[in-house]
XYZ file of N, CA, C and O in Angstrom:
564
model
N -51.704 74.321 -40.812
C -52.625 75.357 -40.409
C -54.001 75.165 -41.036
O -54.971 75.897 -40.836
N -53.977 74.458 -41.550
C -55.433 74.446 -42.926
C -55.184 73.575 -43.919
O -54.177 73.588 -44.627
N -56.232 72.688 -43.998
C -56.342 71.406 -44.402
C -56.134 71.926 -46.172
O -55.380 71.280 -46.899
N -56.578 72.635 -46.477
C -56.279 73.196 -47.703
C -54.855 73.375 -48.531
O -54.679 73.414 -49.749
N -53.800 73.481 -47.332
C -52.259 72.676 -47.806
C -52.312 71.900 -48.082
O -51.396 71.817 -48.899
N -52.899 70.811 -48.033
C -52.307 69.630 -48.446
C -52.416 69.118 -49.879
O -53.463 69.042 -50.521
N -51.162 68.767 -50.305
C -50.875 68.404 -51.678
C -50.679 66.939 -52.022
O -49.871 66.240 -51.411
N -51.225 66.614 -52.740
C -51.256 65.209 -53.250
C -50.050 64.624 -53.456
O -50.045 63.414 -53.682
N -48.998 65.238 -53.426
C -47.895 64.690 -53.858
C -47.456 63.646 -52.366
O -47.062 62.484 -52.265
N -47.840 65.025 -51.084
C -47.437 64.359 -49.749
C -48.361 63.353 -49.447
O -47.886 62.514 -48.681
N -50.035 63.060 -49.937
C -50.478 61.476 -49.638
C -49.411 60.103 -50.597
O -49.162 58.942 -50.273
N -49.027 60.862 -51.757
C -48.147 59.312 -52.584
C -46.978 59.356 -52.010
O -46.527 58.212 -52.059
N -46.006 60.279 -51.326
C -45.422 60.041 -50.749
C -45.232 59.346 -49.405
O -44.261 58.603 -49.261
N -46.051 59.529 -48.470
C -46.732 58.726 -47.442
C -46.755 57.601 -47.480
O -46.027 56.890 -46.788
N -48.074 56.952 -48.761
C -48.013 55.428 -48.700
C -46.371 54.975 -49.375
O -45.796 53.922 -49.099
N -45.793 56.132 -50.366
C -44.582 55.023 -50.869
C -44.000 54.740 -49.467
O -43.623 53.571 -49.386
N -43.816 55.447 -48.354
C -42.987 55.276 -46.988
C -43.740 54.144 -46.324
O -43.187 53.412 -45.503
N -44.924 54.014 -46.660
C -45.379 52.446 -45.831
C -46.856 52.984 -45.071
O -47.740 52.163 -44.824
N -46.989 54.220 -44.786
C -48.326 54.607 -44.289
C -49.405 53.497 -44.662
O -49.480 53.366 -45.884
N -50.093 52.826 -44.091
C -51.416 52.409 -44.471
C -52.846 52.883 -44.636
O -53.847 52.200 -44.852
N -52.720 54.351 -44.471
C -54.226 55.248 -44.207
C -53.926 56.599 -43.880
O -53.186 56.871 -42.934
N -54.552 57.622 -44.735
C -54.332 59.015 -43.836
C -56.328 59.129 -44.131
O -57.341 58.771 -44.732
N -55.737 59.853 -43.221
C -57.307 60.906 -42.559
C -56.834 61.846 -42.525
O -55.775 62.134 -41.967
N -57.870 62.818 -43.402
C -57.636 64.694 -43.190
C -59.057 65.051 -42.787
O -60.095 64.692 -43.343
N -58.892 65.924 -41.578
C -60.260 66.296 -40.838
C -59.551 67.782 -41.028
O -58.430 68.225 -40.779
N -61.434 68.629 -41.908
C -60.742 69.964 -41.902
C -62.252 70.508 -41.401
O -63.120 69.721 -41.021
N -62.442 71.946 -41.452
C -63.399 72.560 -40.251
C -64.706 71.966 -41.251
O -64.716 71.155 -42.178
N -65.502 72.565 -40.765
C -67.024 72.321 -41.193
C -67.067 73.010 -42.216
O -66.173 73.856 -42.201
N -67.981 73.061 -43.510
C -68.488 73.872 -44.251
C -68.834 75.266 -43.857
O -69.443 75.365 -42.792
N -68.559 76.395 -44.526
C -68.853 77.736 -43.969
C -67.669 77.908 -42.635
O -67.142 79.019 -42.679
N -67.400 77.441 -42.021
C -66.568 77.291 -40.776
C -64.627 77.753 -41.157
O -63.837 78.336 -40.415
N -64.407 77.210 -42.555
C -62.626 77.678 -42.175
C -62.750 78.723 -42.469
O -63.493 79.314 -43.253
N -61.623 79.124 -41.502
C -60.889 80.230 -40.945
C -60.663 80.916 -42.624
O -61.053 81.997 -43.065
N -59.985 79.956 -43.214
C -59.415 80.149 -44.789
C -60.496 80.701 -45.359
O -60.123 81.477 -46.238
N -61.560 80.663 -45.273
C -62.977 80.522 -46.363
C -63.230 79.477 -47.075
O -64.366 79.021 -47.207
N -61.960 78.885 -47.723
C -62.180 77.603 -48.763
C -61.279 76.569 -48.366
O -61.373 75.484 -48.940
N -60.315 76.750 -47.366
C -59.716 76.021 -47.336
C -59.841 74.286 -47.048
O -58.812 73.633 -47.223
N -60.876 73.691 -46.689
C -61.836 72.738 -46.707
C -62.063 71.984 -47.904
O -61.843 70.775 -47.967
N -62.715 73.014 -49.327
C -63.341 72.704 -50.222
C -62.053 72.164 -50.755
O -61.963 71.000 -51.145
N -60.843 73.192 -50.776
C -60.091 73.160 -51.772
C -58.986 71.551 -50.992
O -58.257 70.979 -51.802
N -58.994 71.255 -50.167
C -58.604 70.217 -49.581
C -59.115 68.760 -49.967
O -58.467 67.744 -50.216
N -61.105 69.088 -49.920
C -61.493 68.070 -50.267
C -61.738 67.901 -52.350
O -62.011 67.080 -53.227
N -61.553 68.671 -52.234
C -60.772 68.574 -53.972
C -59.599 67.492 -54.577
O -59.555 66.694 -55.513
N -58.651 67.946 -53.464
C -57.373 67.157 -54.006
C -57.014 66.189 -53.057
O -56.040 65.437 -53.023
N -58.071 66.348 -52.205
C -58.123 64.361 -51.829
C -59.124 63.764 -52.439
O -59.222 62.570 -52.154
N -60.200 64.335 -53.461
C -60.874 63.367 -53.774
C -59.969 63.150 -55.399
O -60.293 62.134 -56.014
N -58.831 64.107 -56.096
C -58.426 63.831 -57.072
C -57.332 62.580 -56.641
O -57.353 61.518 -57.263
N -56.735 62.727 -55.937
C -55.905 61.715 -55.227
C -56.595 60.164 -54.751
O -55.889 59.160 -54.840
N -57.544 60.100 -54.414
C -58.759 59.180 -54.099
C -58.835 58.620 -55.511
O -58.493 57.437 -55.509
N -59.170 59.076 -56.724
C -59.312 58.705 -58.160
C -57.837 58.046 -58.377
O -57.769 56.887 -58.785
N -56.718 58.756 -58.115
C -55.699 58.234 -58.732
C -55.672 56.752 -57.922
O -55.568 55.652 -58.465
N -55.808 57.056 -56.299
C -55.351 55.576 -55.759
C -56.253 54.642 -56.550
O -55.636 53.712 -57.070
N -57.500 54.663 -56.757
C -57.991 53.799 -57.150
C -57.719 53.318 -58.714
O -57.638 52.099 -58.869
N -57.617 53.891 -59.519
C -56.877 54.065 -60.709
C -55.902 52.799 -60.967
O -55.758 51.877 -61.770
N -55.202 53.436 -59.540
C -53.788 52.192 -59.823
C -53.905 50.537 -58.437
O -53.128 49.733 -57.922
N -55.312 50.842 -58.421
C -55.650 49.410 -57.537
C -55.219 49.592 -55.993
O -55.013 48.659 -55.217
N -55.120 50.968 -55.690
C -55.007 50.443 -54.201
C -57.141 50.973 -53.366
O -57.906 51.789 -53.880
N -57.290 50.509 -52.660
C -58.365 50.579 -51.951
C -58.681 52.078 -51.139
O -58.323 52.541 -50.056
N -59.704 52.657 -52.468
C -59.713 54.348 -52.324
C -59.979 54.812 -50.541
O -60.096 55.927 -50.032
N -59.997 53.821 -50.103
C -60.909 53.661 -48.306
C -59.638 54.214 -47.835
O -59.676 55.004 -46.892
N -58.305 53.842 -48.468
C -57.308 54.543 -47.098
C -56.860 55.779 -46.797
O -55.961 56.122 -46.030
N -57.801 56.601 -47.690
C -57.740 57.763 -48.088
C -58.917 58.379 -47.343
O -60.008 57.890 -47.635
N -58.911 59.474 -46.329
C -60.363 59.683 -46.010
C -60.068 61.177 -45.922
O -58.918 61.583 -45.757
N -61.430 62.236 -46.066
C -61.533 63.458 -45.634
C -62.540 63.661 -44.664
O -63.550 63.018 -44.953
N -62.675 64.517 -43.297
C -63.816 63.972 -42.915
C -63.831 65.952 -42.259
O -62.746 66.498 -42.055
N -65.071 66.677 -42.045
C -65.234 68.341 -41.825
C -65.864 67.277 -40.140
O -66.558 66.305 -39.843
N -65.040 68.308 -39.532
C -65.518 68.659 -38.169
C -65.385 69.264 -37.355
O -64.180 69.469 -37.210
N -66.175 69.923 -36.363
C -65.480 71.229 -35.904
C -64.678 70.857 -34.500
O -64.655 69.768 -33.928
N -64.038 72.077 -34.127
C -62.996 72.002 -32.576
C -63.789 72.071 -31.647
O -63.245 72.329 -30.573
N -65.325 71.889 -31.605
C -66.232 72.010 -31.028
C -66.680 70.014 -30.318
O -67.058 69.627 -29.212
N -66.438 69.419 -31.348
C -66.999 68.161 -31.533
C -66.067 66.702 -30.979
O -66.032 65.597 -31.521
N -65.464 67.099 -29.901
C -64.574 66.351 -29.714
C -65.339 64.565 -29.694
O -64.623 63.639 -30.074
N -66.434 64.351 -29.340
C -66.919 62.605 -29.227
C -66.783 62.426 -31.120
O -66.306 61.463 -31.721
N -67.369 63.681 -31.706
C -67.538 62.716 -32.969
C -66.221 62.538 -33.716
O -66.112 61.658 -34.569
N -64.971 63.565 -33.330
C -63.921 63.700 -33.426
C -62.784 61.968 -33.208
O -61.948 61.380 -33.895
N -63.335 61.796 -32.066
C -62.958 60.216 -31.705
C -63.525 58.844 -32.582
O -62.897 57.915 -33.088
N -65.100 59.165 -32.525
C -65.517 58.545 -33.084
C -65.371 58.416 -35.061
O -65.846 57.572 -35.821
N -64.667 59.428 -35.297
C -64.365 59.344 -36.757
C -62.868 58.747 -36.777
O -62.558 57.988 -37.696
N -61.971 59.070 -35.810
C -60.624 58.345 -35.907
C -61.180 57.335 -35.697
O -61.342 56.619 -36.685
N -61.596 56.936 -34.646
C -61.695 55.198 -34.131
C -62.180 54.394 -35.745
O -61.475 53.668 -36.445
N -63.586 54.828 -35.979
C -63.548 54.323 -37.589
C -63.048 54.222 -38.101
O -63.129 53.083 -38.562
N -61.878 55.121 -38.769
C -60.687 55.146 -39.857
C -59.389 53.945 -39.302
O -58.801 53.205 -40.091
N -59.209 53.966 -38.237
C -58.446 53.165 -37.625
C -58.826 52.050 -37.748
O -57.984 51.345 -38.305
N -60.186 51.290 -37.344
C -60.847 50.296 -37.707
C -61.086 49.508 -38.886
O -61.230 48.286 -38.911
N -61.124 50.467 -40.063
C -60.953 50.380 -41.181
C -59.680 49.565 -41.955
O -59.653 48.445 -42.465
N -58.561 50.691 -41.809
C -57.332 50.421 -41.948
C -57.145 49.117 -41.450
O -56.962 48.271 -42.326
N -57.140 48.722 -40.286
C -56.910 47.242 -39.610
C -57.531 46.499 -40.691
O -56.857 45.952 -41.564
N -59.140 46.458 -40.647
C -59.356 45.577 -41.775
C -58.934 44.880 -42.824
O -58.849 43.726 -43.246
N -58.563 46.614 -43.256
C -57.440 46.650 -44.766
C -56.398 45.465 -45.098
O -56.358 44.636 -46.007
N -55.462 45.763 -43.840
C -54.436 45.363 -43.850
C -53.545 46.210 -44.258
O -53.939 47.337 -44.561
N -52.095 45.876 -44.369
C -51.082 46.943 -44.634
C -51.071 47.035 -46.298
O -51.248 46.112 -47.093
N -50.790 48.533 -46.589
C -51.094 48.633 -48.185
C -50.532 48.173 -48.879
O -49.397 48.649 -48.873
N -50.681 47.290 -49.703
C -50.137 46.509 -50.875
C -51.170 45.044 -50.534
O -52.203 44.624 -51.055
N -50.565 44.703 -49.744
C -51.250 42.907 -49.309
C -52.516 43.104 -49.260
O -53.279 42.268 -49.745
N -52.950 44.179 -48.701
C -54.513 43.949 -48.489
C -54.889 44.249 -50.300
O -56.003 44.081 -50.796
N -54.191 44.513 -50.724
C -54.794 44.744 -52.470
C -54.303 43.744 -53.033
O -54.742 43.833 -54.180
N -53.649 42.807 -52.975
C -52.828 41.716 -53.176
C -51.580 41.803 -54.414
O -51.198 40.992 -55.257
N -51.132 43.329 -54.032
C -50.231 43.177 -54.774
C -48.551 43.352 -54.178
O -48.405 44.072 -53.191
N -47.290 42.677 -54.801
C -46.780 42.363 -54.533
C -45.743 43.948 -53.883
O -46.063 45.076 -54.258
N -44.505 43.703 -52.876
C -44.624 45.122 -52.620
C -43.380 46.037 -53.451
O -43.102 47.199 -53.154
N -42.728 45.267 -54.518
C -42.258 46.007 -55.646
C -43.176 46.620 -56.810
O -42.822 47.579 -57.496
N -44.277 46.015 -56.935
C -45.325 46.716 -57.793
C -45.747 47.867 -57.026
O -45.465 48.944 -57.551
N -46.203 47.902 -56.188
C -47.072 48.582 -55.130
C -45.483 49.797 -55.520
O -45.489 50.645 -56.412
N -44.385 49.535 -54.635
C -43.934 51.113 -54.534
C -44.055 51.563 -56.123
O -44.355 52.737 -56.339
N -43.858 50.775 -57.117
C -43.695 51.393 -58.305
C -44.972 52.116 -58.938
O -44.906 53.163 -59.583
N -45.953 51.522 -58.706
C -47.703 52.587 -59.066
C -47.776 53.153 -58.098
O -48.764 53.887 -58.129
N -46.923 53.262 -56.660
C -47.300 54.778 -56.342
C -46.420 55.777 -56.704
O -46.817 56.936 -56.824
N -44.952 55.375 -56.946
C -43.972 56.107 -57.319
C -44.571 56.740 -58.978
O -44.175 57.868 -59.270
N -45.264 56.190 -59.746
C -45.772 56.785 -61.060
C -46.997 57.843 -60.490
O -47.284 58.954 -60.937
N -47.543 57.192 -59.482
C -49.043 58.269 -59.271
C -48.651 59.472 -58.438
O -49.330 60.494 -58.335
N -47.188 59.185 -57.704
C -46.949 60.303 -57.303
C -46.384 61.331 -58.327
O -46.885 62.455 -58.367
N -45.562 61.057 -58.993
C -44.993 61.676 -60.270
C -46.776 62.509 -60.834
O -47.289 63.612 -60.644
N -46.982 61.894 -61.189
C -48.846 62.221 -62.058
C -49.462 62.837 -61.065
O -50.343 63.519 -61.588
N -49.483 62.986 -59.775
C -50.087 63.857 -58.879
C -49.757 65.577 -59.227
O -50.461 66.557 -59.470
N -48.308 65.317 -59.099
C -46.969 66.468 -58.707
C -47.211 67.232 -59.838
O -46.889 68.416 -59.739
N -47.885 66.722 -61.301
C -47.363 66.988 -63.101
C -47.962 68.336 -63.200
O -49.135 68.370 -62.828
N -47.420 69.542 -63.636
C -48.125 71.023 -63.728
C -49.891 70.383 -63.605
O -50.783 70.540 -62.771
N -49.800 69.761 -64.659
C -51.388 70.041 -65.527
C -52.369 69.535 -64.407
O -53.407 70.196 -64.419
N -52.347 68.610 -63.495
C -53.036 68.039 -62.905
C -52.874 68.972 -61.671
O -53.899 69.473 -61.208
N -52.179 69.131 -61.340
C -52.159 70.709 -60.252
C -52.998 71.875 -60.640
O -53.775 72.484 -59.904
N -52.722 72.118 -61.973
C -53.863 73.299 -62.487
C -54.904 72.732 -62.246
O -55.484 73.272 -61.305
N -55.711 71.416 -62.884
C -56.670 70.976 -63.300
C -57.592 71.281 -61.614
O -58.684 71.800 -61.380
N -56.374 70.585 -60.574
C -57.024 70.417 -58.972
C -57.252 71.816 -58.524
O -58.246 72.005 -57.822
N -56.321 73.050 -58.881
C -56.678 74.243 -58.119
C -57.699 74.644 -58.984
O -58.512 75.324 -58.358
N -58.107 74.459 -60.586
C -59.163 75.341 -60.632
C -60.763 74.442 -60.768
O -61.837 74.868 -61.192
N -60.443 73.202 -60.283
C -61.677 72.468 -60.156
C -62.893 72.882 -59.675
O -63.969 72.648 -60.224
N -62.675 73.726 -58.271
C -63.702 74.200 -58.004
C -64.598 75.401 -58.721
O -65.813 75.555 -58.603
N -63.866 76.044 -59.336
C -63.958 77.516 -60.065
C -64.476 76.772 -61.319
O -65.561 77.300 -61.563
N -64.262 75.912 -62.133
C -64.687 75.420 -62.870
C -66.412 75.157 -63.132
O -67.328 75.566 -63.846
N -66.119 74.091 -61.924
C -67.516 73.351 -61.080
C -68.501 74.426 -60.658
O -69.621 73.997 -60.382
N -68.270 76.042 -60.526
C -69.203 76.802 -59.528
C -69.186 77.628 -60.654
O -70.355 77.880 -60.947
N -68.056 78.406 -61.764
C -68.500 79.574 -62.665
C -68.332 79.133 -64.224
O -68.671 79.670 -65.279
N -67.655 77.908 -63.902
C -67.276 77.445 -65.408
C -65.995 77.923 -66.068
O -65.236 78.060 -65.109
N -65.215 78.312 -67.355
C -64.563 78.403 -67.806
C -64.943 80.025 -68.558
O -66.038 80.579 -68.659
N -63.572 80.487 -69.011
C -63.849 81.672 -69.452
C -64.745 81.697 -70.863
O -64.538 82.540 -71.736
N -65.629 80.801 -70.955
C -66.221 80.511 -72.194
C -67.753 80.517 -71.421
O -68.817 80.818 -71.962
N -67.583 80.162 -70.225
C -68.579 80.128 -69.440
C -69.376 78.889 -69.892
O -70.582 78.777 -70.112
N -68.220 77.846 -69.982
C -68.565 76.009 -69.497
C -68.379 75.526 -68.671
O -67.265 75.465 -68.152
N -69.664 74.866 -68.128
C -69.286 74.152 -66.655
C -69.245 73.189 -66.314
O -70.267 72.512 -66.421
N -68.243 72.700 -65.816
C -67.814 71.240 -65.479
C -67.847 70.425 -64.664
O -67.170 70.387 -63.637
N -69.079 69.260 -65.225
C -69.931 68.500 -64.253
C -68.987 67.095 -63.821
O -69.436 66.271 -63.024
């Protein structure tokens, strides 16, 4: 219903299954239905984006992209890219050149480290952080 479900645990689960690329397209800025559900989406794909890269896979197969139900050419034109991309890539592991028992095993750890309380807190109050700061009223750049 809202791109704002989505939990990091289900992108490391994904590639451990063999996925080579997700794309999450959520409404425009100001636009979800949710109010935040967007922000808070592109939060924990860009914390997830850090981890892939972290553990060497190519942060590119990971994409978020705001567009509205209004926009169907640019709608195409952003899959067709991501798709294009991915091909490039190659399938995940080889195109990073790693072998594909390593590969399930750093995602099987980054999924674990996605899922971990603290990094779940850290992702839901990132934004609140970033916009009011901490109850000390520190803000985190």
């Amino acid at each position: 219903m809202c791109t704002g479900r989505i939990d990091p645990g289900w992108v490391f689960r994904a590639f451990s299954c063999g996925v080579d690329g997700i794309l999450a397209v959520g409404c425009k800025p100001g636009e979800c239905h949710y109010v935040g559900g967007n922000f808070q989406a592109e939060s924990k794909l860009g914390m997830a984006s850090r981890v892939l890269g972290h553990i060497g896979v190519d942060r590119r197969r990971l994409a978020f992209e705001h567009c509205s139900s209004a926009e169907a050419a640019r709608f195409c034109a952003i899959v067709t890219e991501f798709i294009n991309r991915i091909k490039e890539l190659g399938p995940i592991g080889q195109g990073e050149g790693l072998a594909p028992e390593v590969m399930k095993r750093k995602l099987r750890a980054a999924r674990r480290a996605v899922e971990s309380e603290k990094l779940r807190w850290l992702v839901g109050k990132h934004t609140e952080f970033m916009d009011k700061g901490n109850k000390y009223g520190e803000v985190f750049t």
